[in-house]
Amino acid sequence: MERYIIDGSRVLSGEVRISGAKNAALPIAAAALLTEGAVIYNCPDLSDIRVCIDILTSLGCKCDYRSNVLSIEPYGISCCKITKELCARMRSSVTFLGALMGKCQRAELYCPGGCALGERPIDIHLEALADMGAEITCEENGIICKGALRGADITLRYPSVGATENIILAAVKAKGTTILRNCAREPEICALADFLNMAGARISGAGSPVITVEGVERLHRCEYTVPGDRIEAGTYMCAAAITGGELFIRGVDGAVMGAVTEAMQATGCVIKESRSLIYIDAPKRPAAIDRIVTEPYPGFPTDMQAQFTSVLSKAEGMSVIEERVFEQRNKHIPELNKMGADISCTGGRYFEINGVCRLKGSVLRAYDLRGGAALAVAALGAEGRSVIYDNGFIRRGYERFAEKLSDIGAEISCEEINEA
Ligand code: EPZ
């Protein structure tokens, strides 16, 4: 258990360097199974990455990880089963389903099950794999998937990020061509396709609603640099916005920020972007926004909803946020209200945020990764001291979180404590 102690109301300013994108690095590390070896640069040092390395090692890969460089030698694949313990430690272990099917035509793993965000089913993944000829048996949340896959024309009922990644991984070495329609368009999908194409895959259309994958015999060695994390960047934009600060956010392509930039500008922030930098200059107090709806990319990202709710809790006026991706991404709301926010939540997904002038430092608890980051953002903009109890959520997605915030003027410390 970590405890973050934040003394708020410091105006943040200066330069922060964004780490590699967690949600790109994870599927790319799984994809390395399909190659003859890979070196992945700018791989963020996060607990989820460490679990991914444990999974690769348990499958027989040789991994070396130092100074944000992850080398993976997949020669010794000795099994295609991922233990329940490892699956429980990281939900996105489900991406190994596609990678193992692409590698060994067999995969055994466990459904991660629900979490703070909702039920998190994987039916879309399984239906698409079945369309490719996979035989799937499920028992007590264990999945056995097997069979030589063939290309198929697949339409996803919902543009699931994980399902899109799994099908790309299953299709790159399948016999024939796979067309994936209504697929996810997130930048992390493009990064995965770029990595695989560098290894000799034949993937086109990543970033559009239709991806085509022509199966190939082999994927050779390759080296790849993970792009900057757009959600980490957006989180620091929120930290600037709630403290009336000014930041240079380096290491991320402003072009992928899309709806987040538009929303920040609507609160009154001045934003300038380039291929590797975002400049943000925030007003003393953010303006309210009539309505924000979270949607698949290029819509406003659900992973920014909690952090943005914190910003709007101090805005001048009434804002509405509708969370359309996850059914219960709302555990941060009662914690924000403890700080004096005035947020009502209807049906778990419709938030009416009546902006207040002041938030007061409080004792808070994080229930999920982005919710924890949202509480830190609120604490930065609050008067007095906040203490955030966090059971390892923040460090799943934010590299050197306390250090990076301290470097731009926050009064923050983080200590390990025994479970109370
Ligand atoms: C990825 O999760 C990200 N995780 C999530 O980021 C992100 O919030 C999400 O995409 C949406 O952008 C990683 O990339 C590791 P989905 P994923 O499949 O793939 C439903 C973070 O904070 N659904 O697009 O699990 C599902 O229940 C994390 O970094 C089905 O119904 O997201 C959800 O309501 C949190 N059946 C919606 O679709 C399925 O088979 C979106 O899920 C699959 C999904």
GROMACS .gro file of C-alpha atoms and ligand atoms in nm:
model
  464
    1MET     CA    1   0.000   0.000   0.000
    2GLU     CA    2   0.128   0.347  -0.087
    3ARG     CA    3   0.027   0.671   0.080
    4TYR     CA    4   0.061   0.997  -0.118
    5ILE     CA    5   0.080   1.315   0.091
    6ILE     CA    6   0.003   1.630  -0.107
    7ASP     CA    7  -0.003   1.989   0.017
    8GLY     CA    8  -0.218   2.163  -0.242
    9SER     CA    9  -0.256   2.507  -0.396
   10ARG     CA   10   0.096   2.521  -0.542
   11VAL     CA   11   0.086   2.667  -0.894
   12LEU     CA   12   0.262   2.407  -1.112
   13SER     CA   13   0.512   2.524  -1.369
   14GLY     CA   14   0.811   2.396  -1.566
   15GLU     CA   15   0.879   2.093  -1.781
   16VAL     CA   16   0.765   1.732  -1.748
   17ARG     CA   17   0.884   1.441  -1.965
   18ILE     CA   18   0.618   1.188  -2.057
   19SER     CA   19   0.700   0.816  -2.043
   20GLY     CA   20   0.620   0.556  -2.306
   21ALA     CA   21   0.253   0.463  -2.338
   22LYS     CA   22   0.156   0.176  -2.106
   23ASN     CA   23  -0.135   0.074  -2.329
   24ALA     CA   24   0.095   0.050  -2.630
   25ALA     CA   25   0.388  -0.118  -2.453
   26LEU     CA   26   0.174  -0.402  -2.312
   27PRO     CA   27   0.033  -0.538  -2.642
   28ILE     CA   28   0.368  -0.477  -2.814
   29ALA     CA   29   0.546  -0.687  -2.551
   30ALA     CA   30   0.293  -0.964  -2.608
   31ALA     CA   31   0.340  -0.926  -2.985
   32ALA     CA   32   0.713  -0.988  -2.941
   33LEU     CA   33   0.619  -1.354  -2.888
   34LEU     CA   34   0.540  -1.370  -3.261
   35THR     CA   35   0.878  -1.236  -3.371
   36GLU     CA   36   1.229  -1.382  -3.368
   37GLY     CA   37   1.322  -1.127  -3.102
   38ALA     CA   38   1.250  -0.764  -3.018
   39VAL     CA   39   1.407  -0.465  -2.846
   40ILE     CA   40   1.147  -0.217  -2.716
   41TYR     CA   41   1.272   0.131  -2.626
   42ASN     CA   42   1.096   0.391  -2.409
   43CYS     CA   43   0.918   0.106  -2.227
   44PRO     CA   44   0.776   0.262  -1.907
   45ASP     CA   45   0.883   0.113  -1.574
   46LEU     CA   46   0.536   0.032  -1.438
   47SER     CA   47   0.407  -0.256  -1.231
   48ASP     CA   48   0.192  -0.374  -1.526
   49ILE     CA   49   0.507  -0.395  -1.741
   50ARG     CA   50   0.677  -0.600  -1.472
   51VAL     CA   51   0.383  -0.843  -1.468
   52CYS     CA   52   0.398  -0.865  -1.848
   53ILE     CA   53   0.767  -0.959  -1.821
   54ASP     CA   54   0.679  -1.225  -1.561
   55ILE     CA   55   0.421  -1.368  -1.802
   56LEU     CA   56   0.668  -1.373  -2.093
   57THR     CA   57   0.926  -1.542  -1.870
   58SER     CA   58   0.671  -1.798  -1.751
   59LEU     CA   59   0.609  -1.887  -2.117
   60GLY     CA   60   0.981  -1.954  -2.169
   61CYS     CA   61   1.098  -1.621  -2.315
   62LYS     CA   62   1.427  -1.467  -2.211
   63CYS     CA   63   1.367  -1.105  -2.107
   64ASP     CA   64   1.606  -0.830  -2.008
   65TYR     CA   65   1.472  -0.495  -1.882
   66ARG     CA   66   1.688  -0.201  -1.780
   67SER     CA   67   1.670   0.177  -1.821
   68ASN     CA   68   1.337   0.159  -2.002
   69VAL     CA   69   1.471  -0.086  -2.265
   70LEU     CA   70   1.297  -0.424  -2.281
   71SER     CA   71   1.464  -0.703  -2.481
   72ILE     CA   72   1.260  -1.016  -2.549
   73GLU     CA   73   1.397  -1.343  -2.693
   74PRO     CA   74   1.097  -1.569  -2.755
   75TYR     CA   75   1.293  -1.875  -2.864
   76GLY     CA   76   1.226  -2.099  -2.570
   77ILE     CA   77   0.847  -2.092  -2.572
   78SER     CA   78   0.786  -2.396  -2.361
   79CYS     CA   79   0.418  -2.361  -2.285
   80CYS     CA   80   0.108  -2.171  -2.386
   81LYS     CA   81  -0.056  -2.149  -2.044
   82ILE     CA   82  -0.069  -1.842  -1.821
   83THR     CA   83  -0.130  -1.912  -1.454
   84LYS     CA   84  -0.434  -1.780  -1.268
   85GLU     CA   85  -0.206  -1.584  -1.037
   86LEU     CA   86  -0.041  -1.401  -1.326
   87CYS     CA   87  -0.373  -1.335  -1.501
   88ALA     CA   88  -0.515  -1.193  -1.178
   89ARG     CA   89  -0.223  -0.951  -1.148
   90MET     CA   90  -0.290  -0.789  -1.485
   91ARG     CA   91  -0.622  -0.764  -1.668
   92SER     CA   92  -0.461  -0.704  -2.005
   93SER     CA   93  -0.302  -1.050  -1.986
   94VAL     CA   94  -0.595  -1.134  -2.212
   95THR     CA   95  -0.389  -0.985  -2.500
   96PHE     CA   96  -0.166  -1.293  -2.475
   97LEU     CA   97  -0.464  -1.494  -2.604
   98GLY     CA   98  -0.414  -1.362  -2.955
   99ALA     CA   99  -0.036  -1.371  -2.933
  100LEU     CA  100  -0.028  -1.735  -2.815
  101MET     CA  101  -0.282  -1.839  -3.079
  102GLY     CA  102  -0.066  -1.668  -3.339
  103LYS     CA  103   0.245  -1.838  -3.201
  104CYS     CA  104   0.138  -2.188  -3.094
  105GLN     CA  105  -0.224  -2.224  -3.209
  106ARG     CA  106  -0.310  -2.289  -2.845
  107ALA     CA  107  -0.363  -2.066  -2.541
  108GLU     CA  108  -0.476  -2.132  -2.186
  109LEU     CA  109  -0.544  -1.845  -1.951
  110TYR     CA  110  -0.797  -1.710  -1.705
  111CYS     CA  111  -1.056  -1.435  -1.757
  112PRO     CA  112  -0.946  -1.143  -1.543
  113GLY     CA  113  -1.308  -1.085  -1.439
  114GLY     CA  114  -1.463  -0.762  -1.322
  115CYS     CA  115  -1.288  -0.465  -1.165
  116ALA     CA  116  -1.370  -0.121  -1.026
  117LEU     CA  117  -1.469  -0.005  -1.376
  118GLY     CA  118  -1.724  -0.273  -1.446
  119GLU     CA  119  -1.773  -0.633  -1.551
  120ARG     CA  120  -1.505  -0.631  -1.824
  121PRO     CA  121  -1.629  -0.928  -2.034
  122ILE     CA  122  -1.422  -1.065  -2.324
  123ASP     CA  123  -1.705  -1.198  -2.541
  124ILE     CA  124  -1.604  -0.976  -2.836
  125HIS     CA  125  -1.252  -1.122  -2.828
  126LEU     CA  126  -1.381  -1.481  -2.819
  127GLU     CA  127  -1.644  -1.435  -3.090
  128ALA     CA  128  -1.384  -1.289  -3.326
  129LEU     CA  129  -1.134  -1.568  -3.257
  130ALA     CA  130  -1.410  -1.823  -3.320
  131ASP     CA  131  -1.477  -1.651  -3.656
  132MET     CA  132  -1.111  -1.730  -3.737
  133GLY     CA  133  -1.163  -2.097  -3.658
  134ALA     CA  134  -1.054  -2.112  -3.296
  135GLU     CA  135  -1.209  -2.380  -3.076
  136ILE     CA  136  -1.279  -2.220  -2.741
  137THR     CA  137  -1.380  -2.389  -2.417
  138CYS     CA  138  -1.449  -2.194  -2.100
  139GLU     CA  139  -1.475  -2.347  -1.753
  140GLU     CA  140  -1.469  -2.170  -1.414
  141ASN     CA  141  -1.332  -1.860  -1.584
  142GLY     CA  142  -1.048  -2.058  -1.741
  143ILE     CA  143  -1.024  -2.039  -2.120
  144ILE     CA  144  -0.868  -2.296  -2.354
  145CYS     CA  145  -0.837  -2.172  -2.711
  146LYS     CA  146  -0.688  -2.387  -2.986
  147GLY     CA  147  -0.674  -2.451  -3.359
  148ALA     CA  148  -0.494  -2.331  -3.668
  149LEU     CA  149  -0.644  -1.992  -3.747
  150ARG     CA  150  -0.752  -1.874  -4.089
  151GLY     CA  151  -0.824  -1.525  -4.213
  152ALA     CA  152  -1.184  -1.406  -4.178
  153ASP     CA  153  -1.403  -1.104  -4.245
  154ILE     CA  154  -1.498  -0.992  -3.891
  155THR     CA  155  -1.721  -0.710  -3.771
  156LEU     CA  156  -1.687  -0.619  -3.402
  157ARG     CA  157  -2.015  -0.527  -3.231
  158TYR     CA  158  -1.821  -0.262  -3.039
  159PRO     CA  159  -1.476  -0.113  -3.118
  160SER     CA  160  -1.306  -0.289  -2.826
  161VAL     CA  161  -0.938  -0.191  -2.792
  162GLY     CA  162  -0.832  -0.526  -2.647
  163ALA     CA  163  -1.032  -0.729  -2.895
  164THR     CA  164  -0.884  -0.532  -3.186
  165GLU     CA  165  -0.534  -0.599  -3.053
  166ASN     CA  166  -0.608  -0.969  -2.997
  167ILE     CA  167  -0.737  -1.020  -3.349
  168ILE     CA  168  -0.441  -0.840  -3.504
  169LEU     CA  169  -0.209  -1.068  -3.304
  170ALA     CA  170  -0.403  -1.380  -3.402
  171ALA     CA  171  -0.418  -1.276  -3.769
  172VAL     CA  172  -0.059  -1.173  -3.847
  173LYS     CA  173   0.053  -1.535  -3.902
  174ALA     CA  174  -0.286  -1.692  -3.983
  175LYS     CA  175  -0.350  -1.846  -4.325
  176GLY     CA  176  -0.509  -1.590  -4.553
  177THR     CA  177  -0.634  -1.237  -4.502
  178THR     CA  178  -0.834  -1.099  -4.210
  179ILE     CA  179  -1.054  -0.792  -4.242
  180LEU     CA  180  -1.152  -0.637  -3.910
  181ARG     CA  181  -1.443  -0.392  -3.929
  182ASN     CA  182  -1.572  -0.148  -3.664
  183CYS     CA  183  -1.236  -0.190  -3.491
  184ALA     CA  184  -1.077   0.040  -3.233
  185ARG     CA  185  -0.885   0.339  -3.374
  186GLU     CA  186  -0.678   0.434  -3.066
  187PRO     CA  187  -0.314   0.546  -3.126
  188GLU     CA  188  -0.204   0.237  -2.932
  189ILE     CA  189  -0.353   0.021  -3.211
  190CYS     CA  190  -0.139   0.214  -3.463
  191ALA     CA  191   0.169   0.160  -3.247
  192LEU     CA  192   0.103  -0.216  -3.233
  193ALA     CA  193   0.057  -0.230  -3.612
  194ASP     CA  194   0.375  -0.024  -3.665
  195PHE     CA  195   0.573  -0.262  -3.444
  196LEU     CA  196   0.442  -0.573  -3.622
  197ASN     CA  197   0.493  -0.423  -3.970
  198MET     CA  198   0.856  -0.345  -3.874
  199ALA     CA  199   0.891  -0.718  -3.805
  200GLY     CA  200   0.751  -0.806  -4.147
  201ALA     CA  201   0.376  -0.820  -4.089
  202ARG     CA  202   0.136  -0.691  -4.352
  203ILE     CA  203  -0.118  -0.477  -4.165
  204SER     CA  204  -0.298  -0.181  -4.322
  205GLY     CA  205  -0.571   0.056  -4.205
  206ALA     CA  206  -0.465   0.089  -3.839
  207GLY     CA  207  -0.627   0.403  -3.700
  208SER     CA  208  -0.924   0.366  -3.934
  209PRO     CA  209  -1.244   0.166  -3.873
  210VAL     CA  210  -1.126  -0.118  -4.103
  211ILE     CA  211  -0.796  -0.300  -4.056
  212THR     CA  212  -0.667  -0.559  -4.306
  213VAL     CA  213  -0.409  -0.819  -4.205
  214GLU     CA  214  -0.248  -1.047  -4.463
  215GLY     CA  215  -0.105  -1.352  -4.287
  216VAL     CA  216   0.272  -1.408  -4.328
  217GLU     CA  217   0.495  -1.706  -4.252
  218ARG     CA  218   0.742  -1.541  -4.017
  219LEU     CA  219   0.815  -1.220  -3.832
  220HIS     CA  220   1.184  -1.130  -3.799
  221ARG     CA  221   1.369  -0.940  -3.527
  222CYS     CA  222   1.290  -0.575  -3.482
  223GLU     CA  223   1.351  -0.270  -3.265
  224TYR     CA  224   1.081  -0.021  -3.177
  225THR     CA  225   1.036   0.293  -2.967
  226VAL     CA  226   0.709   0.322  -2.776
  227PRO     CA  227   0.534   0.657  -2.837
  228GLY     CA  228   0.462   0.890  -2.544
  229ASP     CA  229   0.163   0.818  -2.319
  230ARG     CA  230  -0.127   1.044  -2.418
  231ILE     CA  231  -0.316   0.967  -2.096
  232GLU     CA  232  -0.019   1.050  -1.877
  233ALA     CA  233   0.019   1.374  -2.077
  234GLY     CA  234  -0.351   1.453  -2.034
  235THR     CA  235  -0.319   1.392  -1.660
  236TYR     CA  236  -0.043   1.653  -1.632
  237MET     CA  237  -0.256   1.891  -1.842
  238CYS     CA  238  -0.527   1.848  -1.577
  239ALA     CA  239  -0.272   1.915  -1.301
  240ALA     CA  240  -0.184   2.243  -1.474
  241ALA     CA  241  -0.550   2.332  -1.529
  242ILE     CA  242  -0.654   2.281  -1.165
  243THR     CA  243  -0.361   2.483  -1.025
  244GLY     CA  244  -0.368   2.767  -1.283
  245GLY     CA  245  -0.022   2.656  -1.391
  246GLU     CA  246   0.194   2.661  -1.703
  247LEU     CA  247   0.369   2.345  -1.829
  248PHE     CA  248   0.588   2.222  -2.113
  249ILE     CA  249   0.491   1.855  -2.157
  250ARG     CA  250   0.762   1.682  -2.358
  251GLY     CA  251   0.778   1.340  -2.526
  252VAL     CA  252   0.426   1.312  -2.662
  253ASP     CA  253   0.278   1.392  -3.003
  254GLY     CA  254   0.022   1.670  -2.956
  255ALA     CA  255  -0.168   1.542  -3.259
  256VAL     CA  256  -0.299   1.238  -3.066
  257MET     CA  257  -0.447   1.450  -2.787
  258GLY     CA  258  -0.747   1.552  -3.003
  259ALA     CA  259  -1.060   1.572  -2.792
  260VAL     CA  260  -0.860   1.623  -2.471
  261THR     CA  261  -0.698   1.938  -2.611
  262GLU     CA  262  -1.035   2.069  -2.727
  263ALA     CA  263  -1.185   2.010  -2.382
  264MET     CA  264  -0.892   2.177  -2.206
  265GLN     CA  265  -0.920   2.477  -2.438
  266ALA     CA  266  -1.291   2.498  -2.357
  267THR     CA  267  -1.197   2.543  -1.988
  268GLY     CA  268  -0.989   2.846  -2.091
  269CYS     CA  269  -0.644   2.687  -2.121
  270VAL     CA  270  -0.411   2.814  -2.394
  271ILE     CA  271  -0.252   2.512  -2.565
  272LYS     CA  272   0.019   2.490  -2.831
  273GLU     CA  273   0.124   2.153  -2.971
  274SER     CA  274   0.397   1.999  -3.184
  275ARG     CA  275   0.505   1.644  -3.271
  276SER     CA  276   0.691   1.615  -2.943
  277LEU     CA  277   0.563   1.886  -2.711
  278ILE     CA  278   0.245   2.024  -2.557
  279TYR     CA  279   0.251   2.372  -2.402
  280ILE     CA  280  -0.036   2.456  -2.167
  281ASP     CA  281  -0.106   2.784  -1.990
  282ALA     CA  282  -0.409   2.760  -1.761
  283PRO     CA  283  -0.635   3.039  -1.631
  284LYS     CA  284  -0.661   3.098  -1.256
  285ARG     CA  285  -0.990   2.910  -1.250
  286PRO     CA  286  -1.118   2.677  -1.522
  287ALA     CA  287  -1.446   2.751  -1.700
  288ALA     CA  288  -1.723   2.489  -1.687
  289ILE     CA  289  -1.808   2.280  -1.993
  290ASP     CA  290  -2.170   2.209  -2.088
  291ARG     CA  291  -2.118   1.841  -2.166
  292ILE     CA  292  -1.838   1.591  -2.219
  293VAL     CA  293  -1.914   1.238  -2.338
  294THR     CA  294  -1.652   0.962  -2.322
  295GLU     CA  295  -1.629   0.755  -2.640
  296PRO     CA  296  -1.388   0.532  -2.833
  297TYR     CA  297  -1.109   0.723  -3.009
  298PRO     CA  298  -1.116   0.986  -3.152
  299GLY     CA  299  -1.381   1.079  -2.892
  300PHE     CA  300  -1.295   1.203  -2.543
  301PRO     CA  301  -1.106   0.912  -2.380
  302THR     CA  302  -1.263   0.734  -2.085
  303ASP     CA  303  -0.914   0.715  -1.932
  304MET     CA  304  -0.923   1.094  -1.896
  305GLN     CA  305  -1.273   1.115  -1.748
  306ALA     CA  306  -1.182   1.094  -1.380
  307GLN     CA  307  -0.894   1.343  -1.402
  308PHE     CA  308  -1.112   1.587  -1.598
  309THR     CA  309  -1.394   1.550  -1.345
  310SER     CA  310  -1.146   1.673  -1.082
  311VAL     CA  311  -1.067   1.981  -1.290
  312LEU     CA  312  -1.434   2.061  -1.353
  313SER     CA  313  -1.512   2.019  -0.980
  314LYS     CA  314  -1.336   2.357  -0.933
  315ALA     CA  315  -1.469   2.521  -1.252
  316GLU     CA  316  -1.687   2.829  -1.261
  317GLY     CA  317  -2.034   2.692  -1.339
  318MET     CA  318  -2.211   2.361  -1.401
  319SER     CA  319  -2.060   2.089  -1.619
  320VAL     CA  320  -2.192   1.748  -1.723
  321ILE     CA  321  -1.983   1.439  -1.798
  322GLU     CA  322  -2.139   1.124  -1.939
  323GLU     CA  323  -1.924   0.808  -1.905
  324ARG     CA  324  -2.031   0.591  -2.200
  325VAL     CA  325  -1.748   0.335  -2.209
  326PHE     CA  326  -1.746   0.174  -1.863
  327GLU     CA  327  -2.057   0.115  -1.657
  328GLN     CA  328  -1.911   0.217  -1.323
  329ARG     CA  329  -1.609   0.440  -1.367
  330ASN     CA  330  -1.724   0.654  -1.076
  331LYS     CA  331  -1.543   0.549  -0.758
  332HIS     CA  332  -1.361   0.883  -0.752
  333ILE     CA  333  -1.686   1.082  -0.720
  334PRO     CA  334  -1.757   1.021  -0.347
  335GLU     CA  335  -1.389   1.091  -0.271
  336LEU     CA  336  -1.404   1.424  -0.457
  337ASN     CA  337  -1.724   1.514  -0.272
  338LYS     CA  338  -1.540   1.449   0.057
  339MET     CA  339  -1.311   1.738  -0.051
  340GLY     CA  340  -1.608   1.972  -0.090
  341ALA     CA  341  -1.686   1.904  -0.455
  342ASP     CA  342  -2.053   1.916  -0.550
  343ILE     CA  343  -2.099   1.628  -0.794
  344SER     CA  344  -2.415   1.425  -0.836
  345CYS     CA  345  -2.402   1.087  -1.011
  346THR     CA  346  -2.705   0.936  -1.184
  347GLY     CA  347  -2.705   0.574  -1.301
  348GLY     CA  348  -2.334   0.545  -1.232
  349ARG     CA  349  -2.242   0.717  -1.556
  350TYR     CA  350  -2.401   1.066  -1.567
  351PHE     CA  351  -2.221   1.326  -1.354
  352GLU     CA  352  -2.351   1.678  -1.289
  353ILE     CA  353  -2.057   1.879  -1.162
  354ASN     CA  354  -2.145   2.209  -0.990
  355GLY     CA  355  -1.806   2.381  -0.975
  356VAL     CA  356  -1.697   2.511  -0.634
  357CYS     CA  357  -1.437   2.780  -0.551
  358ARG     CA  358  -1.242   2.567  -0.311
  359LEU     CA  359  -1.159   2.202  -0.250
  360LYS     CA  360  -1.023   2.111   0.091
  361GLY     CA  361  -0.746   1.865   0.157
  362SER     CA  362  -0.884   1.534   0.287
  363VAL     CA  363  -0.800   1.169   0.357
  364LEU     CA  364  -0.885   0.983   0.038
  365ARG     CA  365  -0.873   0.633  -0.108
  366ALA     CA  366  -0.795   0.531  -0.467
  367TYR     CA  367  -1.008   0.251  -0.612
  368ASP     CA  368  -0.857   0.230  -0.961
  369LEU     CA  369  -0.569   0.363  -1.166
  370ARG     CA  370  -0.718   0.676  -1.325
  371GLY     CA  371  -0.938   0.742  -1.022
  372GLY     CA  372  -0.624   0.753  -0.810
  373ALA     CA  373  -0.464   1.000  -1.053
  374ALA     CA  374  -0.783   1.207  -1.039
  375LEU     CA  375  -0.761   1.231  -0.659
  376ALA     CA  376  -0.400   1.348  -0.690
  377VAL     CA  377  -0.510   1.615  -0.940
  378ALA     CA  378  -0.784   1.731  -0.702
  379ALA     CA  379  -0.541   1.733  -0.407
  380LEU     CA  380  -0.300   1.952  -0.607
  381GLY     CA  381  -0.582   2.204  -0.650
  382ALA     CA  382  -0.710   2.180  -0.293
  383GLU     CA  383  -0.634   2.393   0.011
  384GLY     CA  384  -0.434   2.213   0.276
  385ARG     CA  385  -0.306   1.858   0.301
  386SER     CA  386  -0.451   1.550   0.138
  387VAL     CA  387  -0.352   1.191   0.205
  388ILE     CA  388  -0.434   0.936  -0.066
  389TYR     CA  389  -0.426   0.569   0.029
  390ASP     CA  390  -0.352   0.373  -0.286
  391ASN     CA  391  -0.318  -0.002  -0.315
  392GLY     CA  392  -0.070   0.009  -0.602
  393PHE     CA  393  -0.307   0.158  -0.859
  394ILE     CA  394  -0.120   0.478  -0.952
  395ARG     CA  395   0.213   0.305  -1.006
  396ARG     CA  396   0.045   0.071  -1.256
  397GLY     CA  397   0.016   0.362  -1.498
  398TYR     CA  398   0.238   0.653  -1.391
  399GLU     CA  399   0.616   0.624  -1.389
  400ARG     CA  400   0.787   0.829  -1.113
  401PHE     CA  401   0.458   1.008  -1.040
  402ALA     CA  402   0.562   1.186  -0.719
  403GLU     CA  403   0.906   1.279  -0.860
  404LYS     CA  404   0.764   1.424  -1.180
  405LEU     CA  405   0.507   1.629  -0.987
  406SER     CA  406   0.769   1.752  -0.737
  407ASP     CA  407   0.988   1.865  -1.028
  408ILE     CA  408   0.712   2.101  -1.145
  409GLY     CA  409   0.647   2.251  -0.801
  410ALA     CA  410   0.405   2.015  -0.625
  411GLU     CA  411   0.447   1.944  -0.253
  412ILE     CA  412   0.408   1.567  -0.272
  413SER     CA  413   0.565   1.264  -0.108
  414CYS     CA  414   0.491   0.894  -0.135
  415GLU     CA  415   0.557   0.634   0.133
  416GLU     CA  416   0.511   0.259   0.149
  417ILE     CA  417   0.296   0.154   0.447
  418ASN     CA  418   0.178  -0.180   0.578
  419GLU     CA  419  -0.185  -0.250   0.501
  420ALA     CA  420  -0.378  -0.073   0.780
  421EPZ     C1  421  -0.827  -0.073  -2.293
  421EPZ     O1  422  -0.900  -0.162  -2.211
  421EPZ     C2  423  -0.734   0.003  -2.201
  421EPZ     N1  424  -0.644  -0.090  -2.135
  421EPZ     C3  425  -0.817   0.077  -2.096
  421EPZ     O2  426  -0.725   0.154  -2.017
  421EPZ     C4  427  -0.912   0.173  -2.167
  421EPZ     O3  428  -0.994   0.235  -2.071
  421EPZ     C5  429  -0.999   0.095  -2.266
  421EPZ     O4  430  -0.915   0.022  -2.358
  421EPZ     C6  431  -1.089   0.187  -2.347
  421EPZ     O5  432  -1.012   0.279  -2.417
  421EPZ     C7  433  -0.533  -0.132  -2.200
  421EPZ     O6  434  -0.510  -0.096  -2.314
  421EPZ     C8  435  -0.440  -0.222  -2.124
  421EPZ     P1  436  -1.231  -0.222  -2.432
  421EPZ     P2  437  -0.995  -0.276  -2.280
  421EPZ     O7  438  -1.220  -0.365  -2.469
  421EPZ     O8  439  -0.927  -0.328  -2.401
  421EPZ     C9  440  -1.671  -0.365  -2.320
  421EPZ    C10  441  -0.626   0.234  -1.822
  421EPZ     O9  442  -0.670   0.308  -1.733
  421EPZ     N2  443  -1.628  -0.495  -2.375
  421EPZ    O10  444  -1.221  -0.118  -2.538
  421EPZ    O11  445  -1.034  -0.372  -2.175
  421EPZ    C11  446  -1.600  -0.335  -2.187
  421EPZ    O12  447  -1.668  -0.395  -2.079
  421EPZ    C12  448  -0.714   0.125  -1.877
  421EPZ    O13  449  -0.513   0.245  -1.874
  421EPZ    C13  450  -1.722  -0.597  -2.389
  421EPZ    O14  451  -1.840  -0.580  -2.357
  421EPZ    O15  452  -1.120  -0.187  -2.322
  421EPZ    C14  453  -1.604  -0.185  -2.180
  421EPZ    O16  454  -1.731  -0.145  -2.132
  421EPZ    C15  455  -0.847   0.115  -1.807
  421EPZ     N3  456  -1.681  -0.716  -2.438
  421EPZ    C16  457  -1.591  -0.142  -2.327
  421EPZ    O17  458  -1.627  -0.258  -2.405
  421EPZ    C17  459  -1.551  -0.738  -2.475
  421EPZ    O18  460  -1.519  -0.851  -2.521
  421EPZ    C18  461  -1.452  -0.097  -2.366
  421EPZ    O19  462  -1.364  -0.204  -2.345
  421EPZ    C19  463  -1.458  -0.636  -2.459
  421EPZ    C20  464  -1.498  -0.513  -2.409
   0.00000   0.00000   0.00000
